[in-house]
PDB file of C-alpha atoms in Angstrom:
ATOM      1  CA  MET A   1      85.260  63.655  86.202  1.00 41.00           C
ATOM      2  CA  GLU A   2      88.169  64.506  84.276  1.00 42.00           C
ATOM      3  CA  THR A   3      90.689  67.017  86.166  1.00 48.00           C
ATOM      4  CA  GLU A   4      92.021  69.749  83.848  1.00 50.00           C
ATOM      5  CA  GLY A   5      95.443  69.362  82.759  1.00 53.00           C
ATOM      6  CA  GLN A   6      94.681  66.037  82.142  1.00 55.00           C
ATOM      7  CA  HIS A   7      95.176  66.253  78.633  1.00 72.00           C
ATOM      8  CA  ALA A   8      98.210  69.247  78.684  1.00 91.00           C
ATOM      9  CA  GLN A   9     100.698  69.396  76.467  1.00 94.00           C
ATOM     10  CA  ARG A  10     103.963  70.228  75.939  1.00 96.00           C
ATOM     11  CA  THR A  11     106.303  70.382  73.275  1.00 97.00           C
ATOM     12  CA  PHE A  12     110.051  69.884  73.234  1.00 98.00           C
ATOM     13  CA  LEU A  13     112.771  70.142  70.473  1.00 97.00           C
ATOM     14  CA  LEU A  14     114.212  67.312  69.248  1.00 97.00           C
ATOM     15  CA  PHE A  15     118.375  67.328  68.272  1.00 96.00           C
ATOM     16  CA  MET A  16     121.346  65.443  68.495  1.00 94.00           C
ATOM     17  CA  LEU A  17     124.217  65.275  70.351  1.00 91.00           C
ATOM     18  CA  GLN A  18     126.985  63.590  68.300  1.00 87.00           C
ATOM     19  CA  SER A  19     124.992  60.081  68.125  1.00 87.00           C
ATOM     20  CA  TYR A  20     122.581  61.332  70.795  1.00 94.00           C
ATOM     21  CA  GLN A  21     119.039  62.293  71.105  1.00 96.00           C
ATOM     22  CA  PHE A  22     117.845  64.965  73.717  1.00 97.00           C
ATOM     23  CA  VAL A  23     115.094  66.837  74.344  1.00 97.00           C
ATOM     24  CA  ALA A  24     114.963  70.616  75.677  1.00 96.00           C
ATOM     25  CA  LYS A  25     111.418  72.647  76.330  1.00 96.00           C
ATOM     26  CA  THR A  26     110.819  75.182  73.884  1.00 96.00           C
ATOM     27  CA  GLU A  27     109.665  77.676  76.606  1.00 95.00           C
ATOM     28  CA  GLN A  28     113.601  77.750  76.910  1.00 94.00           C
ATOM     29  CA  VAL A  29     114.087  78.438  72.896  1.00 95.00           C
ATOM     30  CA  LYS A  30     113.617  81.512  71.488  1.00 94.00           C
ATOM     31  CA  ARG A  31     114.976  80.171  67.829  1.00 93.00           C
ATOM     32  CA  VAL A  32     117.119  77.803  65.702  1.00 94.00           C
ATOM     33  CA  SER A  33     118.775  78.581  62.993  1.00 92.00           C
ATOM     34  CA  LEU A  34     121.957  76.829  60.799  1.00 92.00           C
ATOM     35  CA  PHE A  35     125.529  77.586  62.561  1.00 90.00           C
ATOM     36  CA  ASN A  36     127.641  80.242  61.083  1.00 84.00           C
ATOM     37  CA  LYS A  37     129.966  82.145  63.452  1.00 78.00           C
ATOM     38  CA  ASP A  38     129.277  85.146  61.750  1.00 77.00           C
ATOM     39  CA  VAL A  39     125.600  84.674  63.486  1.00 69.00           C
ATOM     40  CA  LEU A  40     127.239  84.004  67.240  1.00 72.00           C
ATOM     41  CA  ASP A  41     125.847  87.315  68.789  1.00 67.00           C
ATOM     42  CA  ALA A  42     124.959  86.550  72.198  1.00 71.00           C
ATOM     43  CA  GLU A  43     126.932  87.311  75.255  1.00 76.00           C
ATOM     44  CA  TRP A  44     127.647  83.124  76.126  1.00 84.00           C
ATOM     45  CA  THR A  45     127.765  80.405  73.570  1.00 88.00           C
ATOM     46  CA  TYR A  46     127.899  77.061  74.810  1.00 90.00           C
ATOM     47  CA  MET A  47     128.774  73.110  73.535  1.00 90.00           C
ATOM     48  CA  LEU A  48     127.330  70.406  75.081  1.00 90.00           C
ATOM     49  CA  ASP A  49     129.939  67.934  74.022  1.00 90.00           C
ATOM     50  CA  PRO A  50     131.713  67.645  77.495  1.00 88.00           C
ATOM     51  CA  LEU A  51     128.721  66.606  78.915  1.00 87.00           C
ATOM     52  CA  ILE A  52     129.231  63.446  76.712  1.00 87.00           C
ATOM     53  CA  THR A  53     133.013  63.246  76.873  1.00 86.00           C
ATOM     54  CA  PRO A  54     134.363  64.699  80.661  1.00 82.00           C
ATOM     55  CA  SER A  55     137.548  64.669  79.697  1.00 83.00           C
ATOM     56  CA  LEU A  56     137.129  66.883  77.010  1.00 85.00           C
ATOM     57  CA  VAL A  57     138.432  70.999  77.037  1.00 84.00           C
ATOM     58  CA  LEU A  58     136.957  73.225  74.736  1.00 87.00           C
ATOM     59  CA  LYS A  59     139.541  75.059  73.513  1.00 88.00           C
ATOM     60  CA  LYS A  60     139.891  75.910  70.039  1.00 87.00           C
ATOM     61  CA  PRO A  61     141.435  72.515  67.800  1.00 87.00           C
ATOM     62  CA  GLN A  62     138.968  70.488  69.653  1.00 88.00           C
ATOM     63  CA  ILE A  63     136.083  72.443  68.958  1.00 89.00           C
ATOM     64  CA  LEU A  64     137.072  72.783  64.783  1.00 88.00           C
ATOM     65  CA  THR A  65     137.645  68.988  65.521  1.00 89.00           C
ATOM     66  CA  ILE A  66     133.715  68.161  66.677  1.00 89.00           C
ATOM     67  CA  LEU A  67     131.917  70.875  64.726  1.00 89.00           C
ATOM     68  CA  GLN A  68     133.542  68.984  61.192  1.00 89.00           C
ATOM     69  CA  HIS A  69     132.135  65.534  62.677  1.00 89.00           C
ATOM     70  CA  TYR A  70     128.578  67.134  63.862  1.00 91.00           C
ATOM     71  CA  THR A  71     125.725  66.656  61.295  1.00 88.00           C
ATOM     72  CA  GLN A  72     124.267  69.626  60.491  1.00 89.00           C
ATOM     73  CA  PRO A  73     125.506  72.305  63.496  1.00 92.00           C
ATOM     74  CA  MET A  74     122.830  74.712  64.292  1.00 94.00           C
ATOM     75  CA  ILE A  75     122.271  77.407  67.101  1.00 93.00           C
ATOM     76  CA  ILE A  76     119.484  77.016  69.822  1.00 93.00           C
ATOM     77  CA  HIS A  77     118.963  80.934  70.472  1.00 92.00           C
ATOM     78  CA  MET A  78     117.883  80.829  74.358  1.00 91.00           C
ATOM     79  CA  THR A  79     115.520  82.956  75.627  1.00 90.00           C
ATOM     80  CA  ALA A  80     117.739  83.266  78.800  1.00 81.00           C
ATOM     81  CA  SER A  81     119.542  86.717  79.593  1.00 79.00           C
ATOM     82  CA  PRO A  82     121.810  87.657  78.842  1.00 81.00           C
ATOM     83  CA  PRO A  83     121.517  86.326  75.553  1.00 84.00           C
ATOM     84  CA  THR A  84     122.856  82.697  75.152  1.00 87.00           C
ATOM     85  CA  GLN A  85     122.823  80.239  72.461  1.00 90.00           C
ATOM     86  CA  ILE A  86     124.348  76.721  72.085  1.00 92.00           C
ATOM     87  CA  ILE A  87     125.579  74.631  69.205  1.00 92.00           C
ATOM     88  CA  VAL A  88     123.603  71.695  68.892  1.00 94.00           C
ATOM     89  CA  ASP A  89     124.617  68.756  66.148  1.00 93.00           C
ATOM     90  CA  ALA A  90     121.612  69.302  64.379  1.00 94.00           C
ATOM     91  CA  VAL A  91     117.912  69.405  65.310  1.00 96.00           C
ATOM     92  CA  LYS A  92     115.793  66.973  64.630  1.00 94.00           C
ATOM     93  CA  ASP A  93     111.974  67.772  65.101  1.00 95.00           C
ATOM     94  CA  ILE A  94     109.529  70.045  67.376  1.00 97.00           C
ATOM     95  CA  ILE A  95     107.672  66.854  68.948  1.00 97.00           C
ATOM     96  CA  THR A  96     104.209  67.662  70.758  1.00 97.00           C
ATOM     97  CA  ILE A  97     104.217  65.239  74.363  1.00 95.00           C
ATOM     98  CA  PRO A  98     101.081  64.669  76.667  1.00 96.00           C
ATOM     99  CA  SER A  99     102.135  64.919  80.200  1.00 95.00           C
ATOM    100  CA  SER A 100     101.875  61.504  81.050  1.00 94.00           C
ATOM    101  CA  SER A 101     104.221  60.972  78.708  1.00 95.00           C
ATOM    102  CA  ILE A 102     106.988  63.330  80.816  1.00 96.00           C
ATOM    103  CA  LEU A 103     108.915  61.210  82.995  1.00 95.00           C
ATOM    104  CA  PRO A 104     110.685  62.691  86.529  1.00 95.00           C
ATOM    105  CA  LEU A 105     114.652  61.685  87.471  1.00 96.00           C
ATOM    106  CA  ILE A 106     114.302  58.406  89.189  1.00 96.00           C
ATOM    107  CA  PRO A 107     116.037  57.842  92.814  1.00 97.00           C
ATOM    108  CA  SER A 108     119.321  55.567  90.810  1.00 97.00           C
ATOM    109  CA  ILE A 109     119.900  58.226  88.761  1.00 97.00           C
ATOM    110  CA  LEU A 110     119.970  61.029  91.119  1.00 96.00           C
ATOM    111  CA  LYS A 111     121.857  59.102  93.195  1.00 96.00           C
ATOM    112  CA  THR A 112     124.767  58.752  90.763  1.00 96.00           C
ATOM    113  CA  ARG A 113     124.761  62.091  89.401  1.00 94.00           C
ATOM    114  CA  LYS A 114     128.342  63.869  88.981  1.00 90.00           C
ATOM    115  CA  ASN A 115     128.047  67.898  88.986  1.00 84.00           C
ATOM    116  CA  THR A 116     128.067  67.893  85.144  1.00 83.00           C
ATOM    117  CA  PHE A 117     124.388  66.371  85.201  1.00 89.00           C
ATOM    118  CA  ALA A 118     122.023  68.577  83.253  1.00 91.00           C
ATOM    119  CA  ILE A 119     119.356  65.871  82.813  1.00 95.00           C
ATOM    120  CA  SER A 120     116.009  67.491  84.663  1.00 95.00           C
ATOM    121  CA  GLY A 121     113.627  64.144  83.619  1.00 97.00           C
ATOM    122  CA  PHE A 122     112.697  62.213  80.276  1.00 97.00           C
ATOM    123  CA  VAL A 123     109.889  62.383  77.890  1.00 97.00           C
ATOM    124  CA  LEU A 124     108.847  58.960  75.927  1.00 96.00           C
ATOM    125  CA  HIS A 125     107.567  59.440  72.225  1.00 95.00           C
ATOM    126  CA  HIS A 126     106.917  56.840  70.190  1.00 93.00           C
ATOM    127  CA  GLU A 127     108.355  53.835  72.623  1.00 90.00           C
ATOM    128  CA  LYS A 128     111.661  55.903  73.103  1.00 95.00           C
ATOM    129  CA  ILE A 129     113.453  57.795  75.958  1.00 97.00           C
ATOM    130  CA  TYR A 130     114.573  60.967  75.402  1.00 98.00           C
ATOM    131  CA  PRO A 131     116.470  63.180  77.951  1.00 97.00           C
ATOM    132  CA  ILE A 132     115.277  66.200  78.753  1.00 97.00           C
ATOM    133  CA  ILE A 133     118.327  68.656  79.333  1.00 94.00           C
ATOM    134  CA  ASP A 134     117.864  71.578  81.124  1.00 92.00           C
ATOM    135  CA  LEU A 135     119.637  74.114  78.965  1.00 89.00           C
ATOM    136  CA  GLN A 136     119.421  76.850  82.392  1.00 85.00           C
ATOM    137  CA  THR A 137     121.570  74.573  84.086  1.00 86.00           C
ATOM    138  CA  ILE A 138     124.489  74.360  80.889  1.00 83.00           C
ATOM    139  CA  THR A 139     124.119  78.127  81.883  1.00 78.00           C
ATOM    140  CA  ALA A 140     125.377  77.369  84.812  1.00 79.00           C
ATOM    141  CA  LEU A 141     128.969  75.086  83.471  1.00 77.00           C
ATOM    142  CA  PRO A 142     131.459  77.602  82.908  1.00 72.00           C
ATOM    143  CA  PHE A 143     133.324  75.339  81.388  1.00 74.00           C
ATOM    144  CA  PHE A 144     130.581  74.322  78.388  1.00 83.00           C
ATOM    145  CA  HIS A 145     131.270  77.744  77.083  1.00 83.00           C
ATOM    146  CA  ILE A 146     133.253  78.666  74.261  1.00 85.00           C
ATOM    147  CA  GLN A 147     134.818  81.701  72.828  1.00 80.00           C
ATOM    148  CA  LYS A 148     133.578  82.927  69.102  1.00 77.00           C
ATOM    149  CA  GLU A 149     137.332  83.243  68.642  1.00 78.00           C
ATOM    150  CA  SER A 150     137.459  79.710  68.717  1.00 79.00           C
ATOM    151  CA  LEU A 151     135.119  78.633  65.713  1.00 78.00           C
TER     152      LEU A 151
ATOM    153  CA  MET B   1     113.560   9.428 121.881  1.00 49.00           C
ATOM    154  CA  ASN B   2     115.401  12.796 123.210  1.00 57.00           C
ATOM    155  CA  ASN B   3     118.552  11.756 121.235  1.00 59.00           C
ATOM    156  CA  ASP B   4     116.964  11.750 117.868  1.00 59.00           C
ATOM    157  CA  MET B   5     114.864  14.976 117.555  1.00 57.00           C
ATOM    158  CA  GLN B   6     118.318  16.155 118.547  1.00 60.00           C
ATOM    159  CA  GLU B   7     119.960  14.451 115.562  1.00 58.00           C
ATOM    160  CA  ILE B   8     116.988  15.686 113.684  1.00 54.00           C
ATOM    161  CA  GLN B   9     117.525  18.779 114.450  1.00 59.00           C
ATOM    162  CA  GLY B  10     121.092  18.677 113.739  1.00 56.00           C
ATOM    163  CA  ALA B  11     120.807  17.968 110.877  1.00 54.00           C
ATOM    164  CA  GLN B  12     118.578  20.378 109.370  1.00 55.00           C
ATOM    165  CA  GLU B  13     120.946  23.038 110.914  1.00 56.00           C
ATOM    166  CA  GLU B  14     123.698  21.623 108.721  1.00 63.00           C
ATOM    167  CA  THR B  15     121.230  21.613 105.821  1.00 83.00           C
ATOM    168  CA  VAL B  16     120.406  25.498 105.449  1.00 91.00           C
ATOM    169  CA  THR B  17     121.017  26.247 102.458  1.00 94.00           C
ATOM    170  CA  LEU B  18     120.948  29.491 100.260  1.00 96.00           C
ATOM    171  CA  ASP B  19     119.376  30.339  96.925  1.00 97.00           C
ATOM    172  CA  PHE B  20     121.494  32.101  94.508  1.00 98.00           C
ATOM    173  CA  ILE B  21     120.863  34.125  90.568  1.00 98.00           C
ATOM    174  CA  VAL B  22     123.764  32.642  89.007  1.00 98.00           C
ATOM    175  CA  PHE B  23     125.174  35.183  85.613  1.00 98.00           C
ATOM    176  CA  SER B  24     128.293  35.790  83.706  1.00 97.00           C
ATOM    177  CA  ILE B  25     129.952  39.071  82.246  1.00 97.00           C
ATOM    178  CA  ASP B  26     133.359  38.480  80.188  1.00 96.00           C
ATOM    179  CA  ASN B  27     133.046  34.845  81.001  1.00 94.00           C
ATOM    180  CA  ILE B  28     133.306  35.713  85.037  1.00 95.00           C
ATOM    181  CA  PHE B  29     130.699  33.528  87.100  1.00 97.00           C
ATOM    182  CA  TYR B  30     128.878  35.598  89.522  1.00 98.00           C
ATOM    183  CA  ALA B  31     125.917  35.193  92.296  1.00 98.00           C
ATOM    184  CA  LEU B  32     123.640  37.000  94.320  1.00 98.00           C
ATOM    185  CA  SER B  33     121.083  36.366  96.546  1.00 98.00           C
ATOM    186  CA  THR B  34     117.671  35.854  94.835  1.00 97.00           C
ATOM    187  CA  THR B  35     116.384  38.133  97.322  1.00 97.00           C
ATOM    188  CA  TYR B  36     118.129  40.995  95.637  1.00 98.00           C
ATOM    189  CA  VAL B  37     116.909  40.063  91.723  1.00 98.00           C
ATOM    190  CA  GLU B  38     112.734  41.351  91.284  1.00 97.00           C
ATOM    191  CA  GLN B  39     113.028  40.142  87.699  1.00 96.00           C
ATOM    192  CA  ILE B  40     114.736  39.028  84.760  1.00 97.00           C
ATOM    193  CA  HIS B  41     114.348  40.478  81.334  1.00 97.00           C
ATOM    194  CA  ALA B  42     115.447  40.830  77.496  1.00 97.00           C
ATOM    195  CA  TYR B  43     118.116  42.921  76.752  1.00 97.00           C
ATOM    196  CA  GLN B  44     116.651  46.530  75.366  1.00 96.00           C
ATOM    197  CA  SER B  45     118.416  49.102  73.922  1.00 96.00           C
ATOM    198  CA  ILE B  46     119.451  51.810  77.144  1.00 97.00           C
ATOM    199  CA  THR B  47     119.335  54.653  76.554  1.00 97.00           C
ATOM    200  CA  TYR B  48     122.473  56.756  77.533  1.00 96.00           C
ATOM    201  CA  VAL B  49     121.686  59.636  80.377  1.00 96.00           C
ATOM    202  CA  PRO B  50     124.852  61.963  80.540  1.00 93.00           C
ATOM    203  CA  GLY B  51     126.381  63.782  83.393  1.00 91.00           C
ATOM    204  CA  CYS B  52     126.315  59.825  85.557  1.00 94.00           C
ATOM    205  CA  TYR B  53     128.906  58.159  87.179  1.00 95.00           C
ATOM    206  CA  ASP B  54     130.644  55.303  84.301  1.00 93.00           C
ATOM    207  CA  HIS B  55     128.774  52.450  85.553  1.00 96.00           C
ATOM    208  CA  MET B  56     125.487  53.720  85.071  1.00 97.00           C
ATOM    209  CA  LEU B  57     124.806  52.942  81.094  1.00 97.00           C
ATOM    210  CA  GLY B  58     121.348  54.553  81.449  1.00 97.00           C
ATOM    211  CA  VAL B  59     117.849  53.857  81.321  1.00 98.00           C
ATOM    212  CA  ILE B  60     115.481  51.249  80.086  1.00 98.00           C
ATOM    213  CA  HIS B  61     111.173  52.147  79.395  1.00 95.00           C
ATOM    214  CA  LEU B  62     109.628  49.067  81.158  1.00 92.00           C
ATOM    215  CA  ARG B  63     105.605  49.119  81.171  1.00 87.00           C
ATOM    216  CA  GLY B  64     105.261  52.753  81.865  1.00 85.00           C
ATOM    217  CA  GLU B  65     108.081  52.519  84.145  1.00 91.00           C
ATOM    218  CA  ILE B  66     111.984  54.302  83.463  1.00 95.00           C
ATOM    219  CA  LEU B  67     114.405  52.067  85.162  1.00 97.00           C
ATOM    220  CA  SER B  68     118.634  52.896  85.327  1.00 98.00           C
ATOM    221  CA  VAL B  69     120.594  50.169  84.285  1.00 98.00           C
ATOM    222  CA  VAL B  70     124.420  49.662  85.565  1.00 98.00           C
ATOM    223  CA  SER B  71     127.346  47.576  84.172  1.00 97.00           C
ATOM    224  CA  LEU B  72     129.715  46.239  86.910  1.00 97.00           C
ATOM    225  CA  ASN B  73     132.828  46.532  84.441  1.00 96.00           C
ATOM    226  CA  PRO B  74     133.609  50.162  85.016  1.00 95.00           C
ATOM    227  CA  LEU B  75     133.679  48.915  88.804  1.00 94.00           C
ATOM    228  CA  PHE B  76     136.335  46.482  87.883  1.00 93.00           C
ATOM    229  CA  ASN B  77     138.034  48.222  85.755  1.00 91.00           C
ATOM    230  CA  ASN B  78     137.414  45.937  83.005  1.00 93.00           C
ATOM    231  CA  ASP B  79     136.835  47.050  79.483  1.00 93.00           C
ATOM    232  CA  PRO B  80     133.040  48.270  77.936  1.00 94.00           C
ATOM    233  CA  GLN B  81     130.521  45.222  78.303  1.00 95.00           C
ATOM    234  CA  LYS B  82     129.395  44.412  74.604  1.00 95.00           C
ATOM    235  CA  VAL B  83     125.788  43.498  74.301  1.00 96.00           C
ATOM    236  CA  LYS B  84     125.085  39.762  73.165  1.00 96.00           C
ATOM    237  CA  ASN B  85     122.437  37.704  72.080  1.00 96.00           C
ATOM    238  CA  THR B  86     122.240  35.821  75.294  1.00 97.00           C
ATOM    239  CA  SER B  87     122.638  39.378  77.258  1.00 98.00           C
ATOM    240  CA  ARG B  88     119.396  39.903  79.683  1.00 98.00           C
ATOM    241  CA  ILE B  89     119.113  43.051  82.479  1.00 98.00           C
ATOM    242  CA  LEU B  90     118.615  41.854  86.181  1.00 98.00           C
ATOM    243  CA  LEU B  91     116.065  43.758  88.025  1.00 98.00           C
ATOM    244  CA  LEU B  92     118.099  44.216  91.646  1.00 98.00           C
ATOM    245  CA  LYS B  93     116.756  45.417  94.769  1.00 97.00           C
ATOM    246  CA  LEU B  94     119.635  46.543  96.515  1.00 96.00           C
ATOM    247  CA  PRO B  95     119.907  48.504  99.794  1.00 94.00           C
ATOM    248  CA  GLU B  96     119.544  51.756  98.579  1.00 92.00           C
ATOM    249  CA  ILE B  97     119.254  51.613  95.085  1.00 95.00           C
ATOM    250  CA  ARG B  98     117.335  49.960  92.682  1.00 97.00           C
ATOM    251  CA  THR B  99     118.385  49.407  89.158  1.00 98.00           C
ATOM    252  CA  GLY B 100     118.676  46.940  86.583  1.00 98.00           C
ATOM    253  CA  LEU B 101     121.757  45.565  85.920  1.00 98.00           C
ATOM    254  CA  LEU B 102     123.723  44.243  82.444  1.00 98.00           C
ATOM    255  CA  VAL B 103     124.866  40.297  82.104  1.00 98.00           C
ATOM    256  CA  ASP B 104     126.155  38.504  79.062  1.00 98.00           C
ATOM    257  CA  SER B 105     123.491  35.473  79.956  1.00 98.00           C
ATOM    258  CA  VAL B 106     121.592  33.992  82.890  1.00 98.00           C
ATOM    259  CA  GLU B 107     122.980  31.100  84.584  1.00 96.00           C
ATOM    260  CA  ASN B 108     120.779  29.539  86.402  1.00 95.00           C
ATOM    261  CA  ILE B 109     119.342  29.311  89.983  1.00 96.00           C
ATOM    262  CA  LEU B 110     121.871  27.565  92.686  1.00 96.00           C
ATOM    263  CA  THR B 111     121.008  26.187  95.432  1.00 96.00           C
ATOM    264  CA  VAL B 112     124.311  25.987  98.068  1.00 95.00           C
ATOM    265  CA  GLN B 113     124.690  24.701 101.255  1.00 94.00           C
ATOM    266  CA  LYS B 114     125.830  27.518 103.651  1.00 92.00           C
ATOM    267  CA  ASP B 115     128.495  25.096 104.655  1.00 92.00           C
ATOM    268  CA  HIS B 116     129.607  25.250 101.151  1.00 92.00           C
ATOM    269  CA  VAL B 117     130.752  28.728 100.538  1.00 95.00           C
ATOM    270  CA  GLU B 118     134.020  29.561 100.740  1.00 96.00           C
ATOM    271  CA  PRO B 119     135.762  32.677 101.283  1.00 96.00           C
ATOM    272  CA  VAL B 120     136.733  35.168  98.813  1.00 95.00           C
ATOM    273  CA  PRO B 121     139.272  33.775  96.672  1.00 93.00           C
ATOM    274  CA  PRO B 122     142.919  36.131  97.367  1.00 94.00           C
ATOM    275  CA  SER B 123     143.701  36.396  93.818  1.00 93.00           C
ATOM    276  CA  LEU B 124     140.007  38.361  92.902  1.00 94.00           C
ATOM    277  CA  SER B 125     141.231  41.915  92.468  1.00 94.00           C
ATOM    278  CA  ASN B 126     141.076  45.092  94.637  1.00 94.00           C
ATOM    279  CA  ALA B 127     137.529  46.330  92.699  1.00 94.00           C
ATOM    280  CA  MET B 128     136.005  43.108  92.743  1.00 95.00           C
ATOM    281  CA  GLN B 129     136.979  42.143  96.758  1.00 95.00           C
ATOM    282  CA  LYS B 130     135.088  45.319  97.478  1.00 95.00           C
ATOM    283  CA  VAL B 131     131.781  44.005  96.405  1.00 97.00           C
ATOM    284  CA  ALA B 132     132.390  39.631  96.775  1.00 97.00           C
ATOM    285  CA  SER B 133     131.207  37.848 100.295  1.00 97.00           C
ATOM    286  CA  GLY B 134     132.125  34.051  99.336  1.00 97.00           C
ATOM    287  CA  SER B 135     132.437  31.960  96.238  1.00 97.00           C
ATOM    288  CA  CYS B 136     130.723  28.445  95.718  1.00 96.00           C
ATOM    289  CA  MET B 137     131.180  25.910  92.598  1.00 95.00           C
ATOM    290  CA  TYR B 138     128.985  25.705  89.506  1.00 94.00           C
ATOM    291  CA  LYS B 139     129.762  23.205  86.758  1.00 92.00           C
ATOM    292  CA  ASN B 140     133.179  23.179  87.652  1.00 93.00           C
ATOM    293  CA  ASN B 141     133.144  27.200  87.526  1.00 94.00           C
ATOM    294  CA  GLN B 142     134.692  29.428  90.585  1.00 95.00           C
ATOM    295  CA  VAL B 143     131.589  31.577  91.031  1.00 97.00           C
ATOM    296  CA  ILE B 144     132.095  34.687  92.901  1.00 97.00           C
ATOM    297  CA  ILE B 145     129.053  35.597  95.584  1.00 98.00           C
ATOM    298  CA  LEU B 146     128.284  39.218  95.231  1.00 98.00           C
ATOM    299  CA  ASN B 147     128.094  40.867  98.675  1.00 97.00           C
ATOM    300  CA  PRO B 148     124.635  43.576  98.302  1.00 97.00           C
ATOM    301  CA  GLU B 149     125.359  45.633 100.783  1.00 97.00           C
ATOM    302  CA  THR B 150     129.139  46.315  99.258  1.00 97.00           C
ATOM    303  CA  LEU B 151     128.228  46.375  95.782  1.00 97.00           C
ATOM    304  CA  ALA B 152     125.431  48.876  95.952  1.00 97.00           C
ATOM    305  CA  HIS B 153     127.808  51.197  98.208  1.00 96.00           C
ATOM    306  CA  GLN B 154     130.070  50.634  95.495  1.00 96.00           C
ATOM    307  CA  LEU B 155     127.459  51.848  92.932  1.00 96.00           C
ATOM    308  CA  LEU B 156     126.650  54.700  95.076  1.00 96.00           C
ATOM    309  CA  ILE B 157     130.157  56.154  94.586  1.00 92.00           C
ATOM    310  CA  ASP B 158     131.943  57.507  91.716  1.00 85.00           C
ATOM    311  CA  THR B 159     134.815  55.231  91.587  1.00 74.00           C
ATOM    312  CA  LYS B 160     136.203  56.754  88.606  1.00 68.00           C
ATOM    313  CA  GLY B 161     136.314  60.135  91.001  1.00 59.00           C
TER     314      GLY B 161
END
């Protein structure tokens, strides 16, 4: 007998950060728009690059250099309160995943994570693994926060 | 008769052997007891997981299971490991941590008489000495025998702070 939820599906936003691909739960995303510093109206704006380059300090020169290398900078407007937005390299797709393809963190990852850890699990999609970035945890990392004047 | 038995027992005690998997990374040979090696896999693309210690390369998907993969190079302050045609992923079950280990090649299974195991060479770096328990010879090459307990301990701390 099949139980309810056995065929449950979840949707994720697939986005790029430098050359890496990640996903985020669509429940955490209100909308996505092309990057334009004039539309940065949220109280809090973040960049995720220090996740990839831990030594990175998000000061104006570094931010401008990063943005130059982004494929197609886009803004993820989050459903968080206060209004929060994240600038990413490019938003690639929205993917639908069966619940069985959502996998939790494994002990060896949990035991070797730093305090900048923002991954809540993995999804398997077309033979590839995508780490799930928990956008809510990003907002708890103050050094990912950038100021509009820096753009 | 009793003397004969004692001689046989004595001979058995002298021939206690240890089985190791011998592998290489950057032309250095390492050995780890086969007890701690679950499987050997061909290299497959590793998905980077940000926010982990430097020696955690990421994860792979193997038969429905997500497995982490580590590299020894960051522990030893060596340059990042390059993937080669001969690269393999050893699935290790160490105390406190089960993880894949990226190696340049798997050489052989080596059976060594316990009394042929030499002490840790003093020429090794401090970082290597922390995870070594001895050494032995393989095809005229020195092999560093890894200590599973201290190796696991080093993998579970952020050596880069």
